[in-house]
Coordinates of C-alpha atoms in Angstrom, one line a residue:
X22 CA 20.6 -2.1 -7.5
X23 CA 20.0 -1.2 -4.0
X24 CA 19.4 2.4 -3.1
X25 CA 18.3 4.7 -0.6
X26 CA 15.5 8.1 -0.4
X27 CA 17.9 11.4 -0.8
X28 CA 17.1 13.5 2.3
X29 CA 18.8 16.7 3.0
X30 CA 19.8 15.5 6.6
X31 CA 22.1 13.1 4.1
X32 CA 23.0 14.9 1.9
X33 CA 26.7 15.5 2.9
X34 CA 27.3 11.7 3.8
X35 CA 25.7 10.9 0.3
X36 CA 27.9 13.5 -2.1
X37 CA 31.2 12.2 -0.1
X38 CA 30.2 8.5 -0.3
X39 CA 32.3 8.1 2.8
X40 CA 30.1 6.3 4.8
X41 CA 27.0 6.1 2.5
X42 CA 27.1 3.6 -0.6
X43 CA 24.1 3.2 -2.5
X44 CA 23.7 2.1 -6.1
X45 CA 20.9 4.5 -6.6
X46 CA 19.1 7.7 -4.7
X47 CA 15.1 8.5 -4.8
X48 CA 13.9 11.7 -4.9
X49 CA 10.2 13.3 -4.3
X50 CA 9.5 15.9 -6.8
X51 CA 7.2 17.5 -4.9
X52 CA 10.4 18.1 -2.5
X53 CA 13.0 19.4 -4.9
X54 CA 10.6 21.5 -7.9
X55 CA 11.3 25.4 -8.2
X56 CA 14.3 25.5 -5.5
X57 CA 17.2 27.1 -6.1
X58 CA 20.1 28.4 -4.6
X59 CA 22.4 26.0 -2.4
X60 CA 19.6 23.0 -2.7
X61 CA 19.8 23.3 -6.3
X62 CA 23.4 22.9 -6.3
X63 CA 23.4 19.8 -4.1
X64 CA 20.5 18.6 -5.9
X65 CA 22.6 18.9 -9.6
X66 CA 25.9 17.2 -7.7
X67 CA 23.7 14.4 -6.4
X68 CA 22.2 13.8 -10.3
X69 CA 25.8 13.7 -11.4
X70 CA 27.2 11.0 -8.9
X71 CA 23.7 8.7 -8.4
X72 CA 21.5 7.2 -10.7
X73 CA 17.8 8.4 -9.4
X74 CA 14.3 7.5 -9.4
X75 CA 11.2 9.7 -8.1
X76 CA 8.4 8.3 -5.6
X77 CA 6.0 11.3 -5.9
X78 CA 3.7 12.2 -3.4
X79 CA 1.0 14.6 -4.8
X80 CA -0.8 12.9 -7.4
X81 CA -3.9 11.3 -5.9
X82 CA -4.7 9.3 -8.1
X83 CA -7.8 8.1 -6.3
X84 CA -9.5 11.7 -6.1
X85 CA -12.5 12.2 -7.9
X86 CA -11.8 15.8 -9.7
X87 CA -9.5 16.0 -12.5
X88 CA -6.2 15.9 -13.2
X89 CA -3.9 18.5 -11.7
X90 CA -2.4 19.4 -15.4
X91 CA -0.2 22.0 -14.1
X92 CA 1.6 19.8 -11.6
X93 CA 1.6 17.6 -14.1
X94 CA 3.6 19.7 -16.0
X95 CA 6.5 20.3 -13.6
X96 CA 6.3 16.4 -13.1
X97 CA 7.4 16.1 -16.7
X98 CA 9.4 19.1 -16.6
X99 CA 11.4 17.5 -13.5
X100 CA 11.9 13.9 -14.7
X101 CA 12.8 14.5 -18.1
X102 CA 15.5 17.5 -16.7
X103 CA 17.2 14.6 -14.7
X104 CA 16.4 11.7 -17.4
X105 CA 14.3 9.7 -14.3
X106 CA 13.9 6.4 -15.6
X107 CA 11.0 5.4 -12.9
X108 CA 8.1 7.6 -11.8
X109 CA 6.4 5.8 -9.2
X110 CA 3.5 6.9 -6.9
X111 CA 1.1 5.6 -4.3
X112 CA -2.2 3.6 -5.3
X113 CA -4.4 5.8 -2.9
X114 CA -5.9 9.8 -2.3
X115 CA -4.9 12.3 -0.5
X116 CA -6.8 15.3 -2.1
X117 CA -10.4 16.5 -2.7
X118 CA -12.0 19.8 -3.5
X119 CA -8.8 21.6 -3.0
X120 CA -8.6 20.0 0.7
X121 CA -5.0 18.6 0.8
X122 CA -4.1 16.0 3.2
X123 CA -1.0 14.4 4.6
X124 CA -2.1 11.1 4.6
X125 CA -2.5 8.6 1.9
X126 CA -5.9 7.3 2.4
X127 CA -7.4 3.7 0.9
X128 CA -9.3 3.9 -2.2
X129 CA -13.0 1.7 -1.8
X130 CA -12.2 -1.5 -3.3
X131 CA -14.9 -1.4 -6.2
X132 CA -14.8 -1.8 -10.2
X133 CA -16.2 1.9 -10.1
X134 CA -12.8 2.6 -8.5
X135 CA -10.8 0.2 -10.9
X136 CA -12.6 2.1 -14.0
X137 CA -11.8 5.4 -12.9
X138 CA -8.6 4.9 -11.5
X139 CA -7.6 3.2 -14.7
X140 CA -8.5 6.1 -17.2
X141 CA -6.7 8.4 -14.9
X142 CA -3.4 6.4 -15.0
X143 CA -3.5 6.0 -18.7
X144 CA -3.9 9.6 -19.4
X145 CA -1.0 10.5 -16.9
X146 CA 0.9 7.7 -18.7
X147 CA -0.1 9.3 -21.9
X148 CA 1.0 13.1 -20.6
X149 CA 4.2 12.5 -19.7
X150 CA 5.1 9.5 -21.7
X151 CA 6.4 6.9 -19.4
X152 CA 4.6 4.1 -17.6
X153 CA 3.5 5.1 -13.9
X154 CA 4.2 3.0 -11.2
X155 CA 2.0 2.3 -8.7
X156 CA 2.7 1.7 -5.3
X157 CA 0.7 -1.3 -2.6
X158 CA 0.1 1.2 -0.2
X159 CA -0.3 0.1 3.7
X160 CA -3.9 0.9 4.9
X161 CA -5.8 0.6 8.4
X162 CA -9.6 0.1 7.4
X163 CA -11.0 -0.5 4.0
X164 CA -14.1 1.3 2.7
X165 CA -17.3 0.1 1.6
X166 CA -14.9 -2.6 -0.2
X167 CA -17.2 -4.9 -2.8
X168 CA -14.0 -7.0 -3.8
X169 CA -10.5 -8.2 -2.2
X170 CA -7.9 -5.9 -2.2
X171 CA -5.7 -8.5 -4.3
X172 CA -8.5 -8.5 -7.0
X173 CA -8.5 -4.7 -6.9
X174 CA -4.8 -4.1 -7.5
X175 CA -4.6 -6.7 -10.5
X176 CA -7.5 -5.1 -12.2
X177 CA -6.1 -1.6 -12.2
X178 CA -2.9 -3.2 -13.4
X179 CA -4.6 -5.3 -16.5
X180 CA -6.8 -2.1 -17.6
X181 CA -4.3 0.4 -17.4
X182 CA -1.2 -1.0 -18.4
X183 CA 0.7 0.6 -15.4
X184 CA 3.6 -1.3 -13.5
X185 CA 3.9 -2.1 -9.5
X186 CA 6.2 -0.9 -6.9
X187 CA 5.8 -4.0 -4.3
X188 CA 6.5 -2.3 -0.4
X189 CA 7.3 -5.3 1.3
X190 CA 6.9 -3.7 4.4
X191 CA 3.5 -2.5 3.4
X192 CA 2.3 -6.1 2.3
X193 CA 3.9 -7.4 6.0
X194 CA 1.9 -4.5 7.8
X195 CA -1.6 -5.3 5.5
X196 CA -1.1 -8.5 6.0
X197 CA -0.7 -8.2 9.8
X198 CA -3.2 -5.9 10.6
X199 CA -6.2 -7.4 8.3
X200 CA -5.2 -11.2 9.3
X201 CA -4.7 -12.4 5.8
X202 CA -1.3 -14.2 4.5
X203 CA 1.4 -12.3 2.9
X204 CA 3.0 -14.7 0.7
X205 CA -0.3 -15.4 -0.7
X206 CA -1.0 -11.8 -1.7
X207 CA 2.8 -11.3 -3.5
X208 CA 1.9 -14.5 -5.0
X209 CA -1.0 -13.4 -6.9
X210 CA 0.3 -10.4 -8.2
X211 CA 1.6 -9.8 -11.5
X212 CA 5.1 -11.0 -11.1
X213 CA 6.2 -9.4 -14.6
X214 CA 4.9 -6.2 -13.9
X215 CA 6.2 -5.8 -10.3
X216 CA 9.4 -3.0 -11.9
X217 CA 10.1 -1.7 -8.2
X218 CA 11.0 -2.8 -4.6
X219 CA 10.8 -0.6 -1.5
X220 CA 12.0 -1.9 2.4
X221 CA 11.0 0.1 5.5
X222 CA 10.2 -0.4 9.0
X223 CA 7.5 -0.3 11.0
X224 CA 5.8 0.0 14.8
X225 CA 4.1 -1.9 16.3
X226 CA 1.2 0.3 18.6
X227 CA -1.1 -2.4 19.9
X228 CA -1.1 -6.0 19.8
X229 CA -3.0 -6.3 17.0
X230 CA -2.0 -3.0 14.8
X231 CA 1.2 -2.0 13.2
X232 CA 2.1 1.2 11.7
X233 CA 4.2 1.9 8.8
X234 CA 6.3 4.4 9.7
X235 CA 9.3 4.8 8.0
X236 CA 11.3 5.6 11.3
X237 CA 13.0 2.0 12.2
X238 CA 15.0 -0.6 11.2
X239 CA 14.1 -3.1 8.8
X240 CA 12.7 -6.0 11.2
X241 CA 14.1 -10.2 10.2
X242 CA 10.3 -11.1 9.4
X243 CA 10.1 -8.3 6.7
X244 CA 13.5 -9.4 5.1
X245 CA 12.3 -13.3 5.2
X246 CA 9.1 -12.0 3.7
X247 CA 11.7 -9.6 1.0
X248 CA 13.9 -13.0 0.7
X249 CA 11.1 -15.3 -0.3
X250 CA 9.1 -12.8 -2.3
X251 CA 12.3 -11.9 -4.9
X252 CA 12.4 -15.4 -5.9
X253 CA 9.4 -15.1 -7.5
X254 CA 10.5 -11.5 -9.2
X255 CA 12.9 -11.0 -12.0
X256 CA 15.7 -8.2 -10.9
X257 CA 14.5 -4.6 -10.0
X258 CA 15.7 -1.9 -8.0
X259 CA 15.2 -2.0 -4.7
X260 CA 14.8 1.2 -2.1
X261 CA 15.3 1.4 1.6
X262 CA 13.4 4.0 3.3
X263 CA 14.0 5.6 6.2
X264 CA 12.1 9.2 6.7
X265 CA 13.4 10.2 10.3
X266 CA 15.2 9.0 13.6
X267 CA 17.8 8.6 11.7
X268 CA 20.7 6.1 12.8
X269 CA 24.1 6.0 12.4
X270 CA 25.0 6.2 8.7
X271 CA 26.7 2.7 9.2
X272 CA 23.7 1.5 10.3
X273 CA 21.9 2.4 6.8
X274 CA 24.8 1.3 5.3
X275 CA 24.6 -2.1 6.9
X276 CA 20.8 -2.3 5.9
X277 CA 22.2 -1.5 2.3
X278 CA 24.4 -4.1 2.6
X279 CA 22.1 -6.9 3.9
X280 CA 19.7 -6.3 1.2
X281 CA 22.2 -6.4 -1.9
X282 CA 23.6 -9.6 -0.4
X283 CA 19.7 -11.3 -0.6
X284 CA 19.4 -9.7 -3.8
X285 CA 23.1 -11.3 -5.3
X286 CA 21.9 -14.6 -3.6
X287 CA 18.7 -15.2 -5.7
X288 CA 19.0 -13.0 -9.0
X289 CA 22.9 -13.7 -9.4
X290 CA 22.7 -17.3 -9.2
X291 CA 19.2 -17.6 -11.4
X292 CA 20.8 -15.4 -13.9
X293 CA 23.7 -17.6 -14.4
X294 CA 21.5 -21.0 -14.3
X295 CA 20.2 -19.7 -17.4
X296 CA 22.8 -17.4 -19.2

């Protein structure tokens, strides 16, 4: 399955399917929790027509104070009201003493991390019963890192038993912008425990540093990259992202397009070379 983030600007174009076709839609909850009114209508008439998945954004996992219980609650509230089969969120911080940030900064690449990190995904796994997914997240400097950033991300998966969204664009940007090799860092993840896909664009600021931006087309290096990678993946869904400047909707469409048909090359035919 191939889908696409629901954004209001959408909306319309997604309920009509006229020029819109995904297989799936991705909400935030953070976006969509307590509304009412008009929004809640579109929001139940998009549920009916789409499959959908949830990318949060406000569970900073990497903060040092506890749990936020109570948004923890809605959370659960949310995804088992629209039977959400994936609950994914980023591997990073973006809270701390009740200082809320809109970025998602790098966690320090450290077993202390890994041990605490760990703990706190198993008791949001355990709260709202359902594996969390975590998400590669694109960063610009690591801190006071004691291990590689590979290493890291395996170890939180072993210990806490949590699954991986794999950004391809995120690995392509890392990859760039800290001079190490892409297809060497998919291939030492945990293939089997890689249960989500996202596509995005990017810009490129300086010679030497891209940003991940979420405001252009896919680029042909970051589908090779998306080509080559799902070989080594068993089928998952797959999300294109695209938060603003928003092109023609036949343009998304056509982005849609070319990634179903590098998905139905690979996991069609390896499917049927061993059904």
């Amino acid at each position: 399955m191939v889908g696409i983030g629901f954004r209001r600007e959408m909306a319309e174009a997604l309920l009509s399917g006229d020029h819109l076709r995904p297989e799936f839609i991705e909400f935030a909850p953070e976006n969509w929790m307590g509304i009412g009114g008009y929004w809640k209508k579109i929001l139940h008439q998009a549920v009916e027509r789409y499959p959908v998945l949830c990318h949060g954004l406000s569970l900073s996992i990497g903060s040092p104070e506890p749990l936020d219980m109570e948004f923890l609650r809605y959370i659960r509230s949310f995804l088992d009201e629209y039977q959400v089969r994936i609950y994914s969120e980023h591997l990073s911080y973006s809270k701390c003493d009740n200082a809320h940030m809109y970025d998602l900064l790098p966690i320090p690449f450290r077993m202390d991390a890994v041990k605490h990190i760990s703990e706190r995904i198993q008791q949001v796994q355990e709260f709202l019963q359902r594996p969390l997914v975590m998400e590669i997240v694109s960063y610009y400097t690591p801190v006071a890192a004691e291990m590689s950033e590979v290493d890291f991300i395996n170890e939180i998966a072993q210990r806490s038993g949590c699954q991986l969204l794999l950004d391809v664009n995120n690995v392509y940007v890392n990859a760039f912008n800290h001079q190490y090799d892409a297809k060497q860092f998919i291939a030492a993840l945990p293939a089997d425990k890689v249960a989500y896909i996202h596509m995005a664009g990017h810009e490129q600021v300086a010679p030497d540093l891209i940003i991940d931006t979420h405001g252009q087309a896919v680029i042909d290096p970051v589908y090779e990259l998306f080509d080559w990678a799902i070989q080594r993946l068993k089928p998952v869904p797959v999300l294109l992202e695209r938060d603003f400047n928003f092109p023609q909707l036949e343009e998304l469409q056509g982005e849609i397009h070319r990634l179903q048909s590098i998905c139905q090359k690979h996991w069609h035919a390896k499917h049927a070379l061993t059904a």
